Amino acid sequence: MKYSCWSLLGLMVLLASAAGAQWKNIAPNWVHQGSMCGAMQYRDGIVWAGGDRSLWSSSDVGLTWQQSTSFPVAKIFDIDFYNRFVGLVATDSDVYRTTDGGRTWTISRADGDLRKVGFGNSSQMMFAMDYDGTFFTSSDGGQNWSPSVIPIDARSFAVASDGAIYIQATTPSSGSDPLGTVIASKDFGRSWSSGGQTFQFDCYSLSVDSCNPKQLCLVNEQIDATSAAGTGGIFVSNDGGISWNQVDSHPAPYFSGALATNRDAIVVGTVDGNNIRRSMDKGQTWNSIGGPALGSDNRNIAVVDDNIIFAADSTGSIWLTTNGGGDSASYTGPFSTTILSTDSLFANDTVRCDSLTSAIYLLGTGCRPPDPSSIQITGPDANSYRILGWNRDSIQVVISSQNPGPQTATLVVTFEDGTKQSATLGGYSAPPHALSFDASTLTVKTDTIGGEVAVPIKILGLTHPENVELVLHYQLPNLVYDSSVDRFGTKVDLLGEQWPGRSKLLIRNDTPGTVTAYAKFKVFSDTVFNPQVTFDSVEIPTEAVPCEYSPPPAVTATIYPLQGCTAPILSRWIHLGEKPLLRINPNPTSGTVSITSDETIGGVSIDVYDMLGSLRAQIPATIYAAMPTILTLPMESGAYYVRIVSSAGVQSVPVVINR
């Protein structure tokens, strides 16, 4: 049976509540029990219980129960989980499968009165059997099934550690009742042995020892027998079902048919209250450990360990004992050995701003290696470590210290045979290398409208050449982004990562202490504000370990364009094609006109040309926005061009003088 770690809090609460009581009814009338149905199972910290119309589970030692609402209304005959996620349930019509711990269920095998399900040596190898004696095998996780017809009635099967499959079946006899026998297959049900010694046929459960694949146990209820034999018993075989020894017997009705095991204990249910039976010596001797009366032909017992046992009675109430019904037992041997796979963890590991997880494996020899009974972390830096989880196969340890320097501690594992082993925890905690931008290079100027500038990008703090990703943001007024290039002139903008006002860069092999790249812009003076470029979101995709570097805070570069009272006009004229709007009124004129502009142009020269291109007048003036400039033209009647020359450019307006 797979082993898992209990919630210590849940177990402590439960043990406290059960003090003074050997069995406790923890869920009265919880799982509806119909005629000859019901099953329970424990696997990887989860107890499952099903009956006539519902399936329930508990992950806290029975303190709370959750219904699997996606499971259909059906009679449940058997439950088997490979681990806490993958499981099968046999019902009176179908086999249902889950791969997500019971949140959802799908029909894996339809059509049949399915009485038993099980797994082979992987979660993909599945078995099922119906009441009429057809054995089904799936090697693809229940997608497809291959049938093998057993020409006799069959109720139960068990899968041994060596892959052998044993079926408890019936065979015709000359008497009024058929006889029982066990047949075996070593090829996943393609062929079967003829069976060995016979026994009374009315048997519902069969188990195989997890250590010895030839050691079998079954319960003969003898409730349905028509003959006068009327005695039920427990039978044990040490040769794979060839021969059997009866090790316990009681006048029927007594045994319920329920049988459950772990690595040490075999537990059998009865219909006689206060008489659940347990063996701690492979079925050779049996003791009553109290407990409720079970209905007949069900599998309503779940064994967690030698002393923690669940049982569902004929009313659907779930009972629990944590001390073997008052007869606490512990395995005393013979143990083999369990050793740790390594004598140190994290010896070459450095943790920075996150945590690291590593596992130490438990290597057992023989059939019964001792399990860990307690795990402790000791030493000066024990608080830097914690146990993430453990089972009979491995221990997961996490280091998450933020204190710099060596983190010295020791992992001490105590096994159930009293032996101890230890491993050194030798991780090292180092702060990440802090990165920053060199702000001294982040001010640039230009004296040309539309001139190009290159904003240098220099990152400080790298310990060796790295690839660097970062994002630049820029203000759209006054700036036109061209691209960013590394020091060799190669563009570093990532394709598909550019939007107006933003671009993501990937700079390869950034050398520490050098300008790594340049962001190139054309700069205009459309507004009176100085544009800014911000660099942020730095990542180092080539860092050797997580959090080797801490990203720098964002930094902003300021670009100073050409300034002056007419610079915005000229800039918008050059950049956007927006000229100041000049008007001359009246036109035609008798000689005096007013000149207005929607922009302040400042000092200008007003040059008047005749149609032959001769300069006829040149008048200095100052033009302000929306303020008329009065001009008297001293020429005779005719057509002229008035040309207004300013630092923002030249505009010409035709004028007609009519004196």
XYZ file of C-alpha atoms in Angstrom:
659
model
C 0.000 0.000 0.000
C 1.289 3.434 -0.883
C 2.233 5.541 2.153
C 1.660 9.233 2.704
C 2.036 11.815 5.421
C -1.036 12.805 7.428
C -1.951 16.341 8.290
C -0.510 16.616 11.784
C -3.086 19.179 12.830
C -5.997 17.033 11.694
C -4.564 13.953 13.386
C -3.971 15.759 16.682
C -7.529 17.109 16.713
C -8.946 13.707 15.930
C -6.875 11.910 18.520
C -7.984 14.404 21.145
C -11.650 13.992 20.254
C -11.373 10.189 20.302
C -9.703 9.986 23.696
C -11.568 7.503 25.853
C -13.392 5.995 22.871
C -11.977 3.119 20.820
C -14.285 3.681 17.824
C -16.045 6.953 17.069
C -19.010 7.532 14.765
C -17.563 10.487 12.836
C -20.245 10.733 10.098
C -23.648 9.395 11.225
C -25.884 8.081 8.423
C -23.575 9.648 5.869
C -23.261 7.203 2.968
C -26.498 5.541 1.893
C -26.149 1.769 1.911
C -28.231 -0.317 -0.456
C -28.452 -4.056 -0.744
C -25.005 -5.667 -1.071
C -23.002 -2.607 -2.130
C -20.597 -0.074 -0.666
C -16.823 0.373 -0.691
C -14.058 2.341 1.030
C -10.387 2.901 0.290
C -7.458 4.932 1.599
C -4.751 6.192 -0.748
C -2.195 8.995 -0.393
C -3.915 10.856 2.429
C -7.461 10.561 1.026
C -10.206 8.295 2.385
C -12.948 7.423 -0.123
C -16.384 6.080 0.794
C -19.224 5.156 -1.561
C -22.595 3.469 -1.290
C -25.845 3.287 -3.204
C -26.182 6.857 -4.481
C -23.093 8.933 -3.644
C -19.299 9.069 -3.409
C -17.500 10.968 -0.622
C -13.897 11.727 0.340
C -11.977 13.138 3.288
C -8.474 14.575 3.235
C -8.262 15.418 6.956
C -8.591 12.041 8.674
C -12.382 12.122 8.566
C -12.869 15.530 10.174
C -14.724 16.782 7.090
C -16.189 15.039 4.061
C -16.744 16.296 0.531
C -19.168 14.771 -1.943
C -17.962 14.147 -5.466
C -20.916 15.906 -7.057
C -19.878 14.967 -10.581
C -20.161 11.258 -9.780
C -23.423 9.721 -11.104
C -26.136 8.110 -9.007
C -25.182 4.433 -9.003
C -24.507 1.430 -6.808
C -20.822 1.413 -5.905
C -19.202 -1.995 -5.504
C -15.488 -1.115 -5.433
C -13.113 1.876 -5.238
C -9.433 1.783 -6.151
C -7.036 4.720 -6.533
C -3.524 4.389 -7.937
C -2.567 7.708 -6.337
C -4.496 10.723 -5.061
C -5.419 11.757 -8.617
C -6.060 8.640 -10.720
C -8.820 6.298 -9.585
C -11.485 3.819 -10.675
C -14.932 3.059 -9.287
C -16.929 -0.082 -10.171
C -20.723 0.286 -10.243
C -23.701 -1.847 -11.246
C -23.466 -0.509 -14.803
C -20.117 1.079 -15.595
C -16.516 1.644 -14.571
C -15.851 5.331 -13.902
C -12.413 6.905 -14.101
C -10.964 10.147 -12.692
C -7.571 11.722 -13.312
C -8.071 14.856 -11.194
C -8.720 13.464 -7.736
C -12.478 13.017 -8.183
C -13.386 16.483 -9.419
C -14.595 14.987 -12.709
C -15.476 11.451 -13.787
C -15.829 9.760 -17.166
C -17.213 6.370 -18.153
C -14.207 4.202 -18.859
C -15.925 0.844 -19.282
C -19.684 0.620 -19.921
C -22.201 -2.218 -20.046
C -21.841 -4.689 -17.229
C -22.423 -5.390 -13.560
C -18.882 -4.381 -12.538
C -17.855 -5.703 -9.123
C -14.084 -5.079 -8.879
C -11.449 -2.715 -10.274
C -7.705 -2.409 -9.778
C -4.357 -1.203 -11.131
C -1.179 -2.900 -12.266
C 2.302 -1.436 -11.941
C 1.330 1.934 -13.477
C -1.648 4.261 -13.638
C -2.164 3.213 -17.248
C -2.541 -0.500 -16.484
C -6.128 -1.038 -15.300
C -8.298 -4.076 -14.574
C -12.036 -4.603 -14.071
C -14.282 -7.629 -13.604
C -18.031 -8.098 -13.899
C -20.282 -10.424 -11.929
C -20.580 -12.945 -14.763
C -16.855 -13.643 -14.839
C -15.464 -11.445 -17.608
C -12.084 -9.946 -16.771
C -11.139 -6.736 -18.604
C -7.618 -5.332 -19.126
C -6.640 -1.826 -20.276
C -3.044 -0.749 -20.902
C -3.868 2.808 -22.042
C -5.438 4.332 -18.983
C -8.943 3.014 -19.586
C -9.379 4.166 -23.176
C -9.656 0.623 -24.516
C -10.370 -2.688 -22.774
C -9.637 -6.292 -23.748
C -11.993 -8.973 -22.326
C -11.027 -12.377 -21.016
C -13.947 -14.691 -20.256
C -13.721 -16.779 -17.092
C -16.154 -19.675 -17.640
C -17.249 -19.542 -14.011
C -18.726 -16.950 -11.646
C -16.184 -14.485 -10.182
C -16.471 -11.909 -7.405
C -13.007 -10.499 -6.668
C -9.393 -10.313 -7.820
C -6.045 -9.078 -6.481
C -2.844 -7.982 -8.262
C 0.493 -9.109 -6.828
C 3.735 -7.147 -6.785
C 5.208 -9.483 -9.433
C 2.327 -8.734 -11.830
C 0.381 -11.945 -11.249
C -3.415 -11.558 -11.141
C -5.457 -13.787 -8.837
C -9.236 -14.243 -9.218
C -11.527 -15.723 -6.594
C -14.001 -17.730 -8.654
C -16.507 -20.573 -8.315
C -16.497 -23.961 -9.916
C -19.366 -26.478 -10.277
C -19.619 -29.331 -7.794
C -21.784 -32.383 -7.241
C -23.321 -30.798 -4.126
C -26.075 -28.223 -3.853
C -23.566 -25.372 -3.712
C -20.622 -24.724 -6.052
C -17.108 -24.563 -4.650
C -14.648 -21.717 -4.588
C -11.141 -21.663 -6.027
C -8.471 -19.157 -7.036
C -7.140 -19.018 -10.589
C -4.100 -17.036 -11.680
C -2.810 -15.230 -14.776
C 0.727 -14.118 -15.460
C -0.034 -12.499 -18.854
C -2.581 -9.828 -17.879
C -5.589 -12.074 -18.297
C -4.865 -13.677 -21.657
C -4.623 -17.121 -20.051
C -5.560 -18.546 -16.637
C -4.538 -21.470 -14.469
C -7.093 -24.148 -13.627
C -7.084 -23.308 -9.918
C -5.950 -25.140 -6.814
C -7.560 -26.375 -3.623
C -11.276 -25.626 -3.316
C -13.231 -24.075 -0.452
C -16.787 -22.960 0.180
C -17.844 -20.672 -2.678
C -19.437 -17.664 -0.899
C -16.420 -15.338 -0.942
C -16.440 -11.614 -1.741
C -12.894 -10.360 -1.071
C -9.370 -11.501 -1.867
C -6.019 -9.856 -1.067
C -2.357 -10.473 -1.867
C 0.486 -9.527 0.452
C 2.483 -6.487 -0.673
C 5.771 -8.188 0.202
C 5.152 -11.822 -0.683
C 3.379 -12.141 -4.072
C 2.466 -15.772 -3.275
C 0.725 -15.040 0.016
C -3.057 -14.661 -0.395
C -5.928 -14.136 2.028
C -9.688 -14.493 1.440
C -12.853 -14.490 3.498
C -15.562 -17.140 3.120
C -18.823 -15.591 4.366
C -21.049 -18.615 3.801
C -24.125 -16.399 4.179
C -25.602 -17.339 0.791
C -24.920 -21.068 1.121
C -27.909 -23.413 0.869
C -26.080 -26.334 2.406
C -25.915 -27.042 6.098
C -22.226 -26.196 6.327
C -23.026 -22.779 7.763
C -19.501 -21.853 8.908
C -17.563 -18.893 7.543
C -13.817 -18.585 7.728
C -10.625 -16.787 6.800
C -8.227 -18.684 4.532
C -4.543 -18.041 3.876
C -2.379 -19.419 1.072
C 1.410 -19.258 0.891
C 1.768 -20.753 -2.600
C -0.343 -18.529 -4.842
C -3.665 -20.226 -4.151
C -2.603 -23.822 -4.769
C -3.272 -24.800 -1.149
C -5.156 -23.062 1.673
C -5.148 -23.020 5.456
C -8.233 -21.976 7.386
C -6.983 -19.648 10.143
C -10.244 -18.347 11.633
C -13.841 -19.607 11.597
C -17.252 -18.607 12.997
C -20.788 -19.873 12.508
C -22.544 -17.930 9.751
C -23.738 -15.256 9.542
C -20.582 -13.653 10.893
C -18.157 -12.365 8.220
C -19.411 -9.502 6.017
C -17.047 -10.038 3.113
C -15.077 -6.807 3.650
C -11.296 -7.221 3.714
C -8.643 -4.497 3.636
C -4.888 -4.514 4.130
C -1.843 -2.366 4.486
C 1.752 -3.586 4.501
C 1.415 -5.087 7.981
C -2.231 -5.505 8.945
C -5.114 -7.511 7.497
C -8.553 -6.292 8.639
C -11.794 -8.221 8.086
C -15.342 -6.953 8.664
C -18.204 -8.817 10.306
C -21.987 -8.469 10.522
C -21.630 -9.040 14.251
C -21.079 -5.660 15.944
C -17.930 -5.060 18.002
C -16.052 -7.842 16.238
C -13.974 -6.420 13.381
C -11.003 -8.790 13.090
C -7.336 -7.856 12.631
C -4.152 -9.867 12.065
C -0.641 -8.502 12.426
C 1.207 -11.700 11.490
C 0.174 -12.324 7.881
C -3.117 -13.929 8.886
C -1.814 -16.568 11.267
C -3.620 -15.205 14.342
C -6.638 -12.921 14.659
C -8.044 -10.580 17.315
C -11.347 -8.712 17.591
C -10.777 -4.947 17.778
C -14.367 -3.809 18.241
C -16.065 -1.621 15.663
C -19.457 -1.476 13.969
C -21.495 -4.200 12.302
C -21.154 -4.142 8.505
C -23.647 -5.211 5.889
C -22.950 -8.310 3.824
C -21.132 -8.339 0.495
C -19.430 -4.961 0.677
C -15.931 -3.494 0.917
C -16.627 -0.950 3.657
C -13.238 -0.975 5.415
C -10.271 1.325 4.753
C -6.929 0.749 6.501
C -4.607 3.740 6.868
C -2.011 2.081 9.062
C -1.902 -0.628 11.703
C -4.156 1.357 14.054
C -6.050 3.980 12.017
C -9.013 2.186 10.457
C -12.274 3.415 8.897
C -15.458 1.341 8.559
C -18.980 2.098 7.275
C -21.844 0.265 8.994
C -25.105 -0.979 7.476
C -26.811 2.404 8.112
C -24.143 4.336 6.210
C -22.455 5.786 9.303
C -18.674 6.072 9.077
C -16.665 4.942 12.096
C -13.022 5.504 12.942
C -10.499 4.134 15.378
C -7.031 5.612 15.788
C -5.718 3.062 18.263
C -6.660 -0.259 16.718
C -9.963 -0.386 18.597
C -8.059 -0.125 21.866
C -5.495 -2.731 20.838
C -2.699 -0.549 19.461
C -0.209 -2.504 17.401
C 3.145 -1.751 15.855
C 5.340 -3.719 13.553
C 8.302 -5.176 15.420
C 10.221 -6.823 12.629
C 12.052 -8.255 11.062
C 12.971 -4.970 9.383
C 15.418 -4.762 6.539
C 17.174 -1.406 6.062
C 16.506 2.043 4.670
C 19.335 4.421 3.845
C 19.432 8.002 2.607
C 20.449 8.424 -1.015
C 22.958 11.181 -0.167
C 24.683 12.592 2.890
C 24.228 16.240 1.868
C 21.755 18.557 0.133
C 22.273 21.996 -1.444
C 26.063 21.628 -1.218
C 26.543 23.428 -4.547
C 23.384 25.529 -4.493
C 23.042 29.258 -3.934
C 19.693 30.805 -3.110
C 19.159 34.481 -3.791
C 15.718 36.103 -3.793
C 13.624 32.953 -4.178
C 13.731 29.401 -2.836
C 15.165 26.093 -4.008
C 13.743 22.603 -3.541
C 15.750 19.406 -3.466
C 14.893 15.814 -2.602
C 16.665 13.111 -0.682
C 15.527 9.593 -1.541
C 14.930 6.714 0.860
C 16.507 3.559 -0.495
C 14.957 0.498 1.100
C 16.245 -3.042 0.882
C 14.194 -6.196 1.288
C 10.452 -6.434 1.596
C 9.932 -4.499 4.815
C 12.315 -1.517 5.009
C 11.435 0.790 7.912
C 9.558 3.979 7.132
C 10.553 7.344 8.607
C 8.698 8.048 11.830
C 9.958 11.607 12.331
C 12.066 14.177 10.516
C 13.818 17.130 12.139
C 16.030 19.949 10.942
C 18.584 21.102 13.490
C 21.535 23.458 13.517
C 22.267 27.188 13.580
C 20.419 27.948 10.345
C 17.537 25.478 10.720
C 15.033 28.279 10.102
C 16.372 28.640 6.575
C 14.983 25.203 5.707
C 11.602 23.498 5.837
C 10.215 20.076 4.964
C 7.959 20.435 1.929
C 6.696 16.855 2.098
C 7.749 13.284 2.683
C 6.611 9.723 2.153
C 8.198 6.293 2.193
C 10.182 7.077 -0.950
C 11.557 10.603 -0.581
C 11.865 13.752 1.519
C 11.568 17.170 -0.107
C 13.444 20.039 1.543
C 13.211 23.761 0.704
C 15.836 26.418 1.371
C 14.518 29.990 1.310
C 16.887 32.024 3.480
C 17.376 35.711 2.848
C 20.315 35.949 5.262
C 23.652 36.098 3.422
C 26.311 33.479 3.882
C 26.424 29.699 4.448
C 23.198 28.164 5.766
C 24.364 25.339 8.025
C 21.869 22.755 9.287
C 21.329 18.998 9.557
C 18.408 16.856 8.412
C 17.816 14.069 10.955
C 15.558 11.169 9.967
C 14.342 8.728 12.622
C 12.973 5.434 11.299
C 10.302 3.250 12.862
C 12.919 0.655 13.836
C 14.613 3.295 16.029
C 17.593 3.942 13.769
C 18.619 7.452 12.773
C 20.352 8.850 9.722
C 21.334 12.393 8.898
C 22.318 14.576 5.959
C 24.100 17.920 5.955
C 22.159 20.881 4.609
C 24.809 23.137 3.144
C 23.193 25.785 0.979
C 24.541 29.271 0.521
C 22.482 32.451 0.565
C 23.667 35.398 -1.512
C 21.934 38.667 -2.278
C 21.302 39.306 -5.962
C 23.638 41.622 -7.858
C 21.962 45.022 -7.998
C 21.726 46.554 -11.456
C 21.420 50.255 -12.226
C 21.430 52.570 -15.207
C 24.290 55.011 -15.639
C 22.361 58.278 -15.360
C 25.406 60.421 -16.190
C 24.970 59.708 -19.918
C 21.254 60.338 -20.090
C 21.179 64.024 -21.114
C 21.453 64.791 -24.847
C 20.985 67.982 -26.901
C 20.509 69.000 -30.507
C 20.734 72.405 -32.225
C 18.962 71.260 -35.359
C 15.227 70.927 -35.892
C 14.706 67.350 -37.101
C 18.250 66.467 -36.122
C 19.109 62.938 -34.964
C 20.200 62.124 -31.422
C 21.372 58.842 -29.910
C 20.465 58.253 -26.254
C 23.101 55.953 -24.710
C 21.998 52.924 -22.659
C 24.532 51.801 -20.070
C 23.733 49.251 -17.339
C 25.960 48.932 -14.298
C 26.293 45.847 -12.079
C 26.653 42.974 -14.539
C 29.318 40.494 -13.457
C 29.939 39.117 -16.943
C 28.476 39.516 -20.448
C 24.735 38.849 -20.438
C 21.739 39.187 -22.693
C 19.587 42.077 -21.512
C 15.930 42.740 -22.213
C 14.400 46.126 -21.448
C 11.602 48.416 -22.549
C 11.919 52.042 -23.635
C 9.039 54.502 -23.464
C 9.148 57.863 -25.251
C 6.872 60.889 -25.603
C 5.359 61.217 -29.047
C 5.416 65.060 -29.307
C 8.833 66.235 -30.527
C 10.241 62.688 -31.018
C 10.231 60.338 -33.980
C 11.718 56.948 -33.015
C 14.039 55.336 -35.515
C 15.463 52.246 -33.781
C 17.908 51.091 -31.150
C 21.272 49.594 -32.097
C 24.040 47.910 -30.148
C 27.608 49.126 -30.201
C 28.181 47.238 -33.480
C 25.250 48.951 -35.198
C 22.938 45.908 -35.091
C 19.283 46.683 -34.461
C 18.065 45.305 -31.137
C 14.322 46.041 -31.326
C 12.320 42.822 -30.946
C 9.972 42.074 -33.821
C 6.328 42.417 -32.882
C 7.206 44.312 -29.685
C 6.900 47.909 -30.943
C 3.988 50.320 -30.503
C 3.812 54.122 -30.724
C 5.620 55.387 -27.675
C 7.180 52.006 -26.740
C 9.700 49.438 -27.939
C 11.139 46.294 -26.332
C 14.840 45.635 -26.830
C 17.038 42.547 -26.622
C 20.718 43.400 -26.319
C 22.991 40.392 -26.680
C 26.307 40.005 -24.852
C 26.128 43.263 -22.981
C 29.668 43.839 -21.756
C 29.926 45.149 -18.176
C 30.972 48.802 -17.898
C 30.289 49.807 -21.501
C 27.530 51.613 -23.328
C 25.462 48.688 -24.476
C 23.190 50.345 -27.018
C 21.835 53.613 -28.377
C 18.206 54.631 -28.846
C 18.000 56.846 -31.957
C 15.427 59.605 -32.429
C 14.740 62.562 -34.706
C 14.048 65.558 -32.493
C 11.654 68.407 -33.261
C 10.531 71.512 -31.391
C 6.800 71.183 -31.975
C 6.151 72.122 -28.326
C 8.042 74.120 -25.742
C 8.553 71.019 -23.566
C 11.728 68.951 -23.408
C 10.866 65.337 -24.417
C 11.832 62.398 -22.195
C 12.740 58.738 -22.765
C 12.282 56.189 -19.958
C 13.998 52.781 -19.664
C 12.504 50.075 -17.396
C 11.418 46.397 -17.151
C 14.976 45.036 -17.283
C 15.326 41.247 -17.424
C 18.425 39.069 -17.764
C 17.320 35.913 -19.633
C 20.817 34.416 -19.512
C 21.313 34.669 -15.729
C 22.891 31.482 -14.444
C 20.523 31.043 -11.475
C 17.155 32.590 -10.630
C 17.457 36.041 -9.097
C 21.164 36.379 -9.874
C 20.409 40.046 -10.526
C 17.920 42.482 -9.065
C 16.442 44.742 -11.761
C 17.295 48.432 -11.678
C 14.685 51.111 -11.048
C 13.411 52.941 -14.092
C 15.514 55.860 -15.327
C 14.530 58.781 -17.541
C 16.663 60.583 -20.123
C 15.890 64.202 -21.090
C 16.428 65.462 -24.650
C 16.905 69.191 -25.176
C 15.762 70.276 -28.674
C 16.409 73.643 -30.322
C 14.417 76.302 -28.473
C 13.393 79.854 -29.330
C 10.229 81.836 -29.883
C 9.949 80.815 -33.539
C 11.341 77.297 -33.166
C 7.907 75.636 -32.654
C 6.550 77.339 -35.803
C 9.490 76.266 -37.917
C 9.438 72.777 -36.376
C 5.782 72.182 -37.092
C 6.340 73.618 -40.599
C 9.229 71.178 -41.223
C 7.858 68.218 -39.226
C 4.129 68.447 -39.814
C 3.795 70.781 -42.783
C 1.845 73.272 -40.682
C 2.564 76.871 -41.908
C 1.397 79.987 -40.044
C -1.824 81.254 -41.649
C -1.281 84.831 -42.986
C -4.094 87.081 -44.172
C -3.849 90.489 -45.990
C -6.972 92.653 -45.907
C -8.380 94.260 -47.924
C -7.240 92.640 -51.128
C -7.584 94.385 -53.622
C -6.547 97.488 -51.716
C -6.262 101.186 -52.377
C -2.822 101.107 -50.778
C -3.208 100.414 -47.043
C -3.513 96.804 -45.780
C -3.498 94.901 -42.451
C -1.486 91.704 -42.068
C -2.699 89.121 -39.479
C -1.280 85.730 -38.444
C -2.564 82.882 -36.256
C 0.962 82.486 -34.864
C 3.425 84.962 -33.408
C 6.170 85.202 -36.011
C 8.169 88.012 -34.448
C 10.462 90.258 -36.455
C 10.035 89.963 -40.215
C 11.007 91.688 -43.425
C 8.046 92.502 -45.661
C 9.370 92.529 -49.260
C 7.124 93.753 -52.094
C 7.859 92.544 -55.658
C 6.178 93.543 -58.887
C 5.172 91.065 -61.554
C 8.560 91.401 -63.230
C 10.284 90.280 -60.027
C 11.729 93.660 -59.136
C 11.945 94.540 -55.435
C 9.767 97.628 -55.005
C 9.751 97.971 -51.210
C 11.286 96.427 -48.109
C 9.614 97.170 -44.804
C 10.678 95.800 -41.348
C 7.835 94.801 -39.019
C 6.899 92.616 -36.045
C 3.971 90.238 -36.366
C 2.082 88.947 -33.297
C -0.629 86.350 -33.212
C -4.098 87.798 -33.929
C -2.776 91.408 -33.882
C -3.096 93.297 -37.227
C 0.064 94.873 -38.612
C -0.853 98.010 -40.673
C 1.178 98.430 -43.859
C 1.010 101.250 -46.452
C 2.117 100.168 -49.921
C 3.623 103.128 -51.861
C 3.199 101.620 -55.325
C 0.955 102.502 -58.215
C -1.969 100.351 -59.268
C -1.003 96.870 -60.347
C -0.421 93.298 -59.215
C 2.324 92.554 -56.640
C 3.675 89.807 -54.366
C 4.072 90.539 -50.684
C 6.785 88.191 -49.342
C 7.106 87.864 -45.566
C 10.558 86.650 -44.588
C 11.072 85.343 -41.028
C 13.236 82.861 -39.169
C 10.366 80.409 -39.586
C 10.520 80.625 -43.359
C 9.136 82.570 -46.271
C 5.511 83.026 -47.330
C 4.288 84.943 -50.390
C 0.804 86.452 -50.813
C -0.410 88.120 -54.093
C -1.833 91.642 -53.618
C -3.689 93.895 -56.114
C -3.417 97.691 -55.692
C -6.220 99.695 -57.228
C -5.798 103.408 -56.637
